[in-house]
Coordinates of C-alpha atoms and ligand atoms in Angstrom, one line a residue:
M1 CA 0.8 -38.3 -28.2
E2 CA -1.2 -39.9 -31.0
S3 CA -3.5 -42.4 -29.2
G4 CA -5.5 -43.4 -32.2
L5 CA -8.6 -42.2 -30.5
E6 CA -10.4 -39.0 -31.5
K7 CA -10.6 -36.6 -28.7
S8 CA -14.2 -35.8 -27.8
G9 CA -15.4 -32.3 -28.3
G10 CA -16.0 -32.5 -32.0
G11 CA -19.3 -32.8 -33.7
E12 CA -22.7 -31.3 -33.1
M13 CA -23.0 -32.2 -29.4
S14 CA -20.0 -30.0 -28.7
G15 CA -21.5 -26.6 -28.7
F16 CA -23.7 -24.4 -26.5
P17 CA -26.2 -25.0 -25.0
I18 CA -25.3 -28.7 -24.5
V19 CA -21.8 -27.7 -23.4
R20 CA -21.6 -25.0 -20.8
M21 CA -17.9 -24.3 -19.9
R22 CA -18.9 -22.4 -16.9
R23 CA -19.9 -25.6 -15.1
L24 CA -16.2 -26.1 -14.6
R25 CA -15.8 -22.8 -12.8
E26 CA -18.9 -22.8 -10.5
N27 CA -17.1 -22.7 -7.2
A28 CA -13.6 -22.3 -5.7
A29 CA -13.2 -26.0 -4.8
L30 CA -14.0 -27.0 -8.4
R31 CA -11.7 -24.4 -9.9
N32 CA -8.9 -25.5 -7.5
M33 CA -9.2 -29.2 -8.4
L34 CA -9.2 -28.5 -12.1
T35 CA -6.1 -26.2 -12.0
E36 CA -3.8 -27.4 -14.8
V37 CA -0.6 -25.5 -14.4
T38 CA 0.9 -25.1 -11.0
L39 CA 3.7 -22.9 -9.7
E40 CA 5.3 -24.0 -6.5
P41 CA 8.2 -22.6 -4.5
R42 CA 10.4 -25.5 -5.7
H43 CA 10.1 -24.2 -9.2
L44 CA 11.7 -20.8 -8.4
I45 CA 15.4 -19.8 -8.7
L46 CA 16.5 -16.6 -7.0
P47 CA 19.4 -14.6 -8.5
V48 CA 21.9 -13.3 -6.0
F49 CA 24.4 -10.5 -6.6
V50 CA 27.6 -10.9 -4.6
C51 CA 30.2 -8.2 -4.1
P52 CA 33.7 -8.0 -2.5
G53 CA 34.3 -7.2 1.1
E54 CA 32.6 -8.2 4.3
G55 CA 29.5 -7.1 6.2
I56 CA 28.0 -5.6 3.1
S57 CA 24.3 -5.4 2.1
E58 CA 23.9 -2.6 -0.5
P59 CA 20.5 -1.8 -2.1
I60 CA 20.7 -1.7 -5.9
P61 CA 19.3 1.7 -7.0
S62 CA 18.1 0.4 -10.4
M63 CA 16.3 -2.6 -8.8
P64 CA 14.4 -1.6 -5.6
G65 CA 14.0 -4.5 -3.3
V66 CA 17.3 -6.2 -4.5
C67 CA 20.7 -5.9 -2.8
R68 CA 24.3 -6.8 -3.4
W69 CA 25.7 -9.0 -0.7
S70 CA 29.2 -9.8 0.5
A71 CA 29.7 -13.5 0.7
D72 CA 29.6 -13.5 4.5
R73 CA 26.1 -11.9 4.5
A74 CA 24.6 -14.0 1.7
P75 CA 22.8 -16.1 4.3
E76 CA 20.6 -13.1 4.9
V77 CA 19.1 -13.5 1.4
I78 CA 19.4 -17.3 1.2
E79 CA 17.8 -18.3 4.5
P80 CA 14.5 -16.4 4.0
A81 CA 14.2 -17.9 0.6
V82 CA 14.9 -21.4 1.9
D83 CA 12.3 -20.8 4.6
A84 CA 9.8 -19.9 1.9
G85 CA 10.6 -23.1 0.0
V86 CA 13.1 -21.8 -2.6
T87 CA 16.0 -24.2 -3.1
A88 CA 18.0 -22.9 -6.0
F89 CA 20.1 -19.8 -6.4
L90 CA 21.9 -18.1 -9.4
F91 CA 25.0 -16.1 -8.6
F92 CA 26.3 -13.0 -10.3
G93 CA 29.5 -11.3 -9.1
L94 CA 30.9 -7.8 -8.9
P95 CA 34.7 -8.3 -9.1
T96 CA 37.4 -6.4 -7.3
Y97 CA 39.1 -5.6 -10.7
K98 CA 38.3 -5.6 -14.4
D99 CA 40.7 -6.2 -17.3
A100 CA 40.6 -6.6 -21.0
D101 CA 40.1 -10.4 -20.8
G102 CA 38.0 -10.5 -17.7
T103 CA 40.5 -12.7 -15.8
G104 CA 38.6 -12.0 -12.6
A105 CA 36.0 -14.5 -13.9
F106 CA 38.4 -17.3 -13.0
A107 CA 40.2 -15.9 -10.0
P108 CA 39.5 -18.0 -6.9
D109 CA 39.4 -15.0 -4.6
Q110 CA 36.6 -13.2 -6.4
P111 CA 33.1 -12.8 -4.9
V112 CA 31.3 -15.6 -6.8
Q113 CA 34.0 -18.2 -6.0
R114 CA 34.1 -17.1 -2.3
A115 CA 30.3 -17.2 -2.0
L116 CA 30.1 -20.6 -3.6
R117 CA 32.8 -22.1 -1.3
F118 CA 31.1 -20.7 1.8
L119 CA 27.6 -21.6 0.8
R120 CA 28.4 -25.1 -0.5
G121 CA 29.8 -26.0 2.9
K122 CA 27.0 -24.2 4.9
Y123 CA 23.9 -25.4 3.1
P124 CA 24.3 -28.9 1.7
D125 CA 20.7 -29.0 0.5
I126 CA 20.5 -26.1 -1.9
V127 CA 21.3 -25.9 -5.6
L128 CA 24.1 -23.5 -6.5
I129 CA 24.2 -22.1 -10.1
A130 CA 26.9 -19.7 -11.3
D131 CA 26.2 -17.4 -14.2
T132 CA 29.2 -17.8 -16.5
C133 CA 30.0 -14.7 -18.6
M134 CA 32.8 -12.3 -19.1
C135 CA 30.9 -9.0 -19.2
E136 CA 31.0 -8.3 -15.4
Y137 CA 34.7 -8.8 -15.5
T138 CA 35.9 -7.1 -18.7
S139 CA 37.0 -3.5 -18.7
H140 CA 35.0 -2.9 -21.9
G141 CA 31.9 -4.7 -20.7
H142 CA 31.6 -7.1 -23.7
C143 CA 31.0 -10.8 -23.1
G144 CA 34.4 -12.0 -24.4
H145 CA 37.9 -11.3 -25.8
L146 CA 38.0 -8.4 -28.2
T147 CA 39.9 -8.4 -31.5
D148 CA 42.0 -5.3 -32.4
D149 CA 39.1 -3.9 -34.3
G150 CA 36.7 -4.3 -31.4
R151 CA 34.8 -7.4 -32.3
V152 CA 34.1 -10.2 -29.8
D153 CA 36.4 -13.1 -30.8
N154 CA 34.2 -16.2 -30.5
D155 CA 36.9 -19.0 -30.3
A156 CA 39.2 -17.1 -28.0
T157 CA 36.3 -16.4 -25.7
L158 CA 35.5 -20.1 -25.4
E159 CA 38.8 -20.6 -23.6
L160 CA 38.0 -17.8 -21.1
L161 CA 34.5 -19.1 -20.5
S162 CA 35.9 -22.6 -20.0
K163 CA 38.3 -21.3 -17.4
A164 CA 35.5 -19.4 -15.6
A165 CA 33.2 -22.4 -15.6
L166 CA 36.0 -24.6 -14.2
S167 CA 36.8 -22.1 -11.5
Q168 CA 33.1 -21.9 -10.5
A169 CA 32.8 -25.7 -10.5
E170 CA 35.9 -26.1 -8.4
S171 CA 34.4 -23.5 -5.9
G172 CA 31.3 -25.6 -5.5
A173 CA 28.8 -24.7 -8.2
H174 CA 26.4 -27.6 -9.0
F175 CA 25.7 -26.0 -12.4
V176 CA 27.4 -23.3 -14.5
A177 CA 25.1 -21.2 -16.7
P178 CA 26.9 -19.7 -19.7
S179 CA 25.1 -16.4 -20.7
D180 CA 27.6 -15.0 -23.2
M181 CA 26.0 -16.4 -26.4
M182 CA 29.2 -17.5 -28.2
D183 CA 28.9 -20.3 -30.6
G184 CA 30.1 -23.6 -29.2
R185 CA 30.4 -22.6 -25.6
V186 CA 28.3 -25.4 -24.2
G187 CA 30.4 -28.1 -25.9
A188 CA 33.6 -26.3 -24.9
I189 CA 32.5 -26.0 -21.2
R190 CA 31.2 -29.5 -21.1
S191 CA 34.6 -31.0 -22.3
A192 CA 36.6 -28.7 -20.0
L193 CA 34.5 -29.9 -17.0
D194 CA 34.8 -33.6 -18.1
G195 CA 38.5 -33.2 -18.7
A196 CA 39.0 -31.9 -15.2
G197 CA 37.1 -34.8 -13.7
M198 CA 34.0 -32.7 -13.0
S199 CA 31.5 -34.6 -15.0
S200 CA 28.8 -34.3 -12.3
V201 CA 28.7 -30.5 -12.7
G202 CA 25.9 -29.6 -15.1
V203 CA 25.5 -26.8 -17.7
I204 CA 22.3 -24.8 -17.8
S205 CA 22.7 -22.8 -20.9
Y206 CA 21.1 -19.5 -21.8
A207 CA 19.9 -21.0 -25.0
A208 CA 17.5 -18.5 -26.2
K209 CA 18.9 -15.2 -25.0
L210 CA 17.7 -12.2 -26.9
A211 CA 19.5 -9.0 -27.5
S212 CA 16.9 -7.3 -25.3
A213 CA 16.2 -3.8 -23.8
F214 CA 14.9 -5.6 -20.7
Y215 CA 18.4 -6.2 -19.2
G216 CA 18.9 -2.4 -18.5
P217 CA 18.4 -2.5 -14.7
F218 CA 20.7 -5.6 -14.4
R219 CA 23.6 -3.9 -16.2
D220 CA 23.5 -1.1 -13.6
A221 CA 23.3 -3.6 -10.8
A222 CA 26.2 -5.7 -12.1
G223 CA 28.2 -2.8 -13.7
S224 CA 28.2 -4.8 -16.9
A225 CA 27.0 -2.4 -19.6
P226 CA 29.2 -2.5 -22.7
S227 CA 31.3 0.7 -22.9
F228 CA 30.8 0.9 -26.7
G229 CA 28.4 -0.7 -29.2
D230 CA 25.8 -3.3 -28.2
R231 CA 25.5 -7.1 -28.0
K232 CA 23.7 -7.7 -31.2
S233 CA 26.5 -9.6 -32.8
Y234 CA 26.2 -12.4 -30.2
Q235 CA 22.8 -12.2 -28.6
L236 CA 19.8 -13.3 -30.6
P237 CA 17.6 -11.0 -32.8
P238 CA 14.1 -10.8 -31.3
A239 CA 12.4 -10.7 -34.7
N240 CA 14.0 -14.1 -35.9
P241 CA 12.1 -17.0 -34.3
R242 CA 13.6 -19.7 -36.6
E243 CA 17.1 -18.5 -35.9
I244 CA 16.4 -18.4 -32.2
I245 CA 15.1 -22.0 -32.2
R246 CA 18.1 -23.3 -34.3
D247 CA 20.6 -21.5 -32.0
A248 CA 18.8 -22.8 -28.8
L249 CA 18.7 -26.4 -30.0
M250 CA 22.4 -26.4 -30.8
D251 CA 23.0 -26.0 -27.0
A252 CA 20.9 -29.1 -26.4
D253 CA 23.0 -31.0 -29.0
E254 CA 26.2 -29.8 -27.3
G255 CA 25.2 -31.4 -24.0
A256 CA 23.3 -28.7 -22.1
D257 CA 21.4 -30.2 -19.1
M258 CA 18.7 -27.4 -19.1
L259 CA 17.8 -24.5 -21.4
I260 CA 17.0 -21.0 -20.4
V261 CA 14.7 -18.7 -22.3
K262 CA 15.2 -15.0 -21.7
P263 CA 13.5 -12.5 -21.3
A264 CA 10.6 -14.7 -20.1
V265 CA 7.3 -13.2 -21.1
P266 CA 8.6 -11.5 -24.3
C267 CA 9.7 -15.0 -25.3
L268 CA 6.7 -17.1 -24.4
D269 CA 6.2 -18.2 -28.0
I270 CA 9.9 -19.4 -28.1
A271 CA 9.3 -21.4 -24.9
V272 CA 6.2 -23.1 -26.5
R273 CA 8.3 -24.0 -29.5
L274 CA 11.3 -25.3 -27.5
R275 CA 8.9 -27.3 -25.3
A276 CA 7.7 -29.1 -28.4
G277 CA 11.3 -29.6 -29.7
T278 CA 13.2 -30.9 -26.7
D279 CA 12.6 -32.9 -23.5
L280 CA 15.2 -31.0 -21.6
P281 CA 14.0 -29.0 -18.6
L282 CA 13.2 -25.4 -19.7
V283 CA 13.8 -22.4 -17.5
G284 CA 12.2 -19.0 -18.1
Y285 CA 14.1 -16.0 -16.8
V286 CA 12.0 -13.1 -15.7
V287 CA 14.7 -10.5 -16.1
S288 CA 15.5 -7.2 -14.4
G289 CA 13.4 -5.1 -16.8
E290 CA 10.4 -7.4 -16.3
Y291 CA 10.9 -7.2 -12.6
M292 CA 11.0 -3.4 -12.8
M293 CA 7.9 -3.3 -15.0
L294 CA 6.0 -5.3 -12.4
R295 CA 7.5 -3.4 -9.4
S296 CA 6.8 0.0 -10.8
A297 CA 3.3 -0.8 -11.8
I298 CA 2.6 -2.4 -8.4
S299 CA 4.2 0.4 -6.4
S300 CA 2.3 3.1 -8.3
G301 CA -0.9 1.3 -7.5
A302 CA -1.7 0.5 -11.1
L303 CA -1.6 -3.3 -10.5
D304 CA -2.7 -5.5 -7.6
G305 CA 0.7 -6.9 -6.6
E306 CA -0.3 -10.3 -5.5
R307 CA -2.4 -11.1 -8.5
A308 CA 0.0 -9.6 -11.0
L309 CA 3.0 -11.5 -9.7
L310 CA 1.1 -14.8 -9.7
E311 CA -0.4 -14.4 -13.1
Y312 CA 2.8 -13.2 -14.7
H313 CA 4.9 -16.2 -13.4
I314 CA 2.1 -18.7 -14.1
A315 CA 2.2 -17.5 -17.7
V316 CA 5.9 -18.6 -17.9
K317 CA 5.0 -22.1 -16.5
R318 CA 2.0 -22.3 -18.9
S319 CA 4.3 -21.7 -21.9
G320 CA 6.1 -25.0 -21.1
C321 CA 8.9 -23.8 -18.7
D322 CA 9.6 -26.1 -15.8
L323 CA 11.4 -23.5 -13.7
V324 CA 11.4 -19.8 -13.4
I325 CA 14.4 -17.6 -12.5
T326 CA 13.0 -14.5 -10.8
Y327 CA 14.0 -11.6 -8.5
C328 CA 10.6 -12.1 -6.8
A329 CA 11.3 -15.7 -5.9
T330 CA 11.1 -15.3 -2.1
E331 CA 8.1 -13.0 -2.2
L332 CA 6.4 -15.2 -4.7
A333 CA 7.1 -18.4 -2.7
R334 CA 5.6 -16.9 0.4
L335 CA 2.6 -15.8 -1.6
L336 CA 2.2 -19.3 -3.1
R337 CA 2.1 -20.8 0.3
E338 CA -0.4 -18.3 1.6
T339 CA -2.7 -18.7 -1.4
A340 CA -2.4 -22.5 -1.8
G341 CA -5.8 -23.9 -2.2
R342 CA -7.5 -20.5 -2.2
Ligands
PBG1 C1 25.4 -11.6 -18.4 C2 24.0 -11.5 -18.1 C3 23.0 -10.5 -18.3 C4 21.8 -11.0 -17.7 C5 22.1 -12.2 -17.2 N1 23.4 -12.6 -17.5 C6 23.2 -9.2 -18.9 C7 23.4 -9.0 -20.3 O1 23.4 -9.9 -21.1 O2 23.6 -7.9 -20.6 C8 20.6 -10.2 -17.6 C9 19.7 -10.5 -16.4 C10 18.6 -9.5 -16.1 O3 18.4 -8.5 -16.8 O4 18.0 -9.7 -15.1 N2 25.7 -11.6 -19.8

């Protein structure tokens, strides 16, 4: 970015009263033309929870406004989003069974695989992303294979994750999104995909995923809370920014196509630092706890819903994220269209 030219703004002519910043904000047209950061429907990714069975649309108690859908009814959540301009979807599944190694994560008849097959055929113009993790599929709720003494075995888990990613890719995912936080998973998944002739399927890694309290409502929604202990031995420590950046950039080195930062607003500083450290597309994930903070404050009347949603998500873009995963995607996309140019 060094141009060799000094930017103007220094020196004695730079201050008040010569400079009056408010000249730039005098009327709406001026403010509109000078808008630096934009959020558009095409920047939004909507998470979708898919469940077994048929004809099901089941409201999620911990996340008012969000439902679990059986694959056949997924169009009811996809189509309104597409109509509003949202073109990408992130799938989570509630399996029909759980076991110690989460083998449902790579069973072709499970909800995510079924939904991907169905939707890939039905909507050729949308982007399908599958969350790749074991916690929804394991009986113990941890994100991988457990050793006899109850620790998550990193390298054994890489094999399970690779199988899950392959199964999702075979079912029609354009991208797999590993959210487990094992070391080496991006490289392992990349070579599994390439080895199976699926080099066009990409990896969007949860690169900076903190061990966060803000996933609480999601764990109820997906039935994925750990039955003992916590995820601190694999998810990242919120107080360690240097460690977070090192861990995230390793995913870039292993061949990730995009990096996710999560939770979004509690990690804005991390997004700023990653933006400076990589040219990969960055994705901020406004997680279930952030969704519920907004929802609760809006429904109690404490916040103006439209303004709060716009400002919150713009902050994620402003930090350097190109895309935003949010449960509000459809609502926000509609709002963005209504308020365009306002
Ligand atoms: C799976 C996964 C989680 C989320 C995304 N993928 C839960 C977790 O790590 O416990 C959280 C998403 C949200 O809170 O909206 N590992």
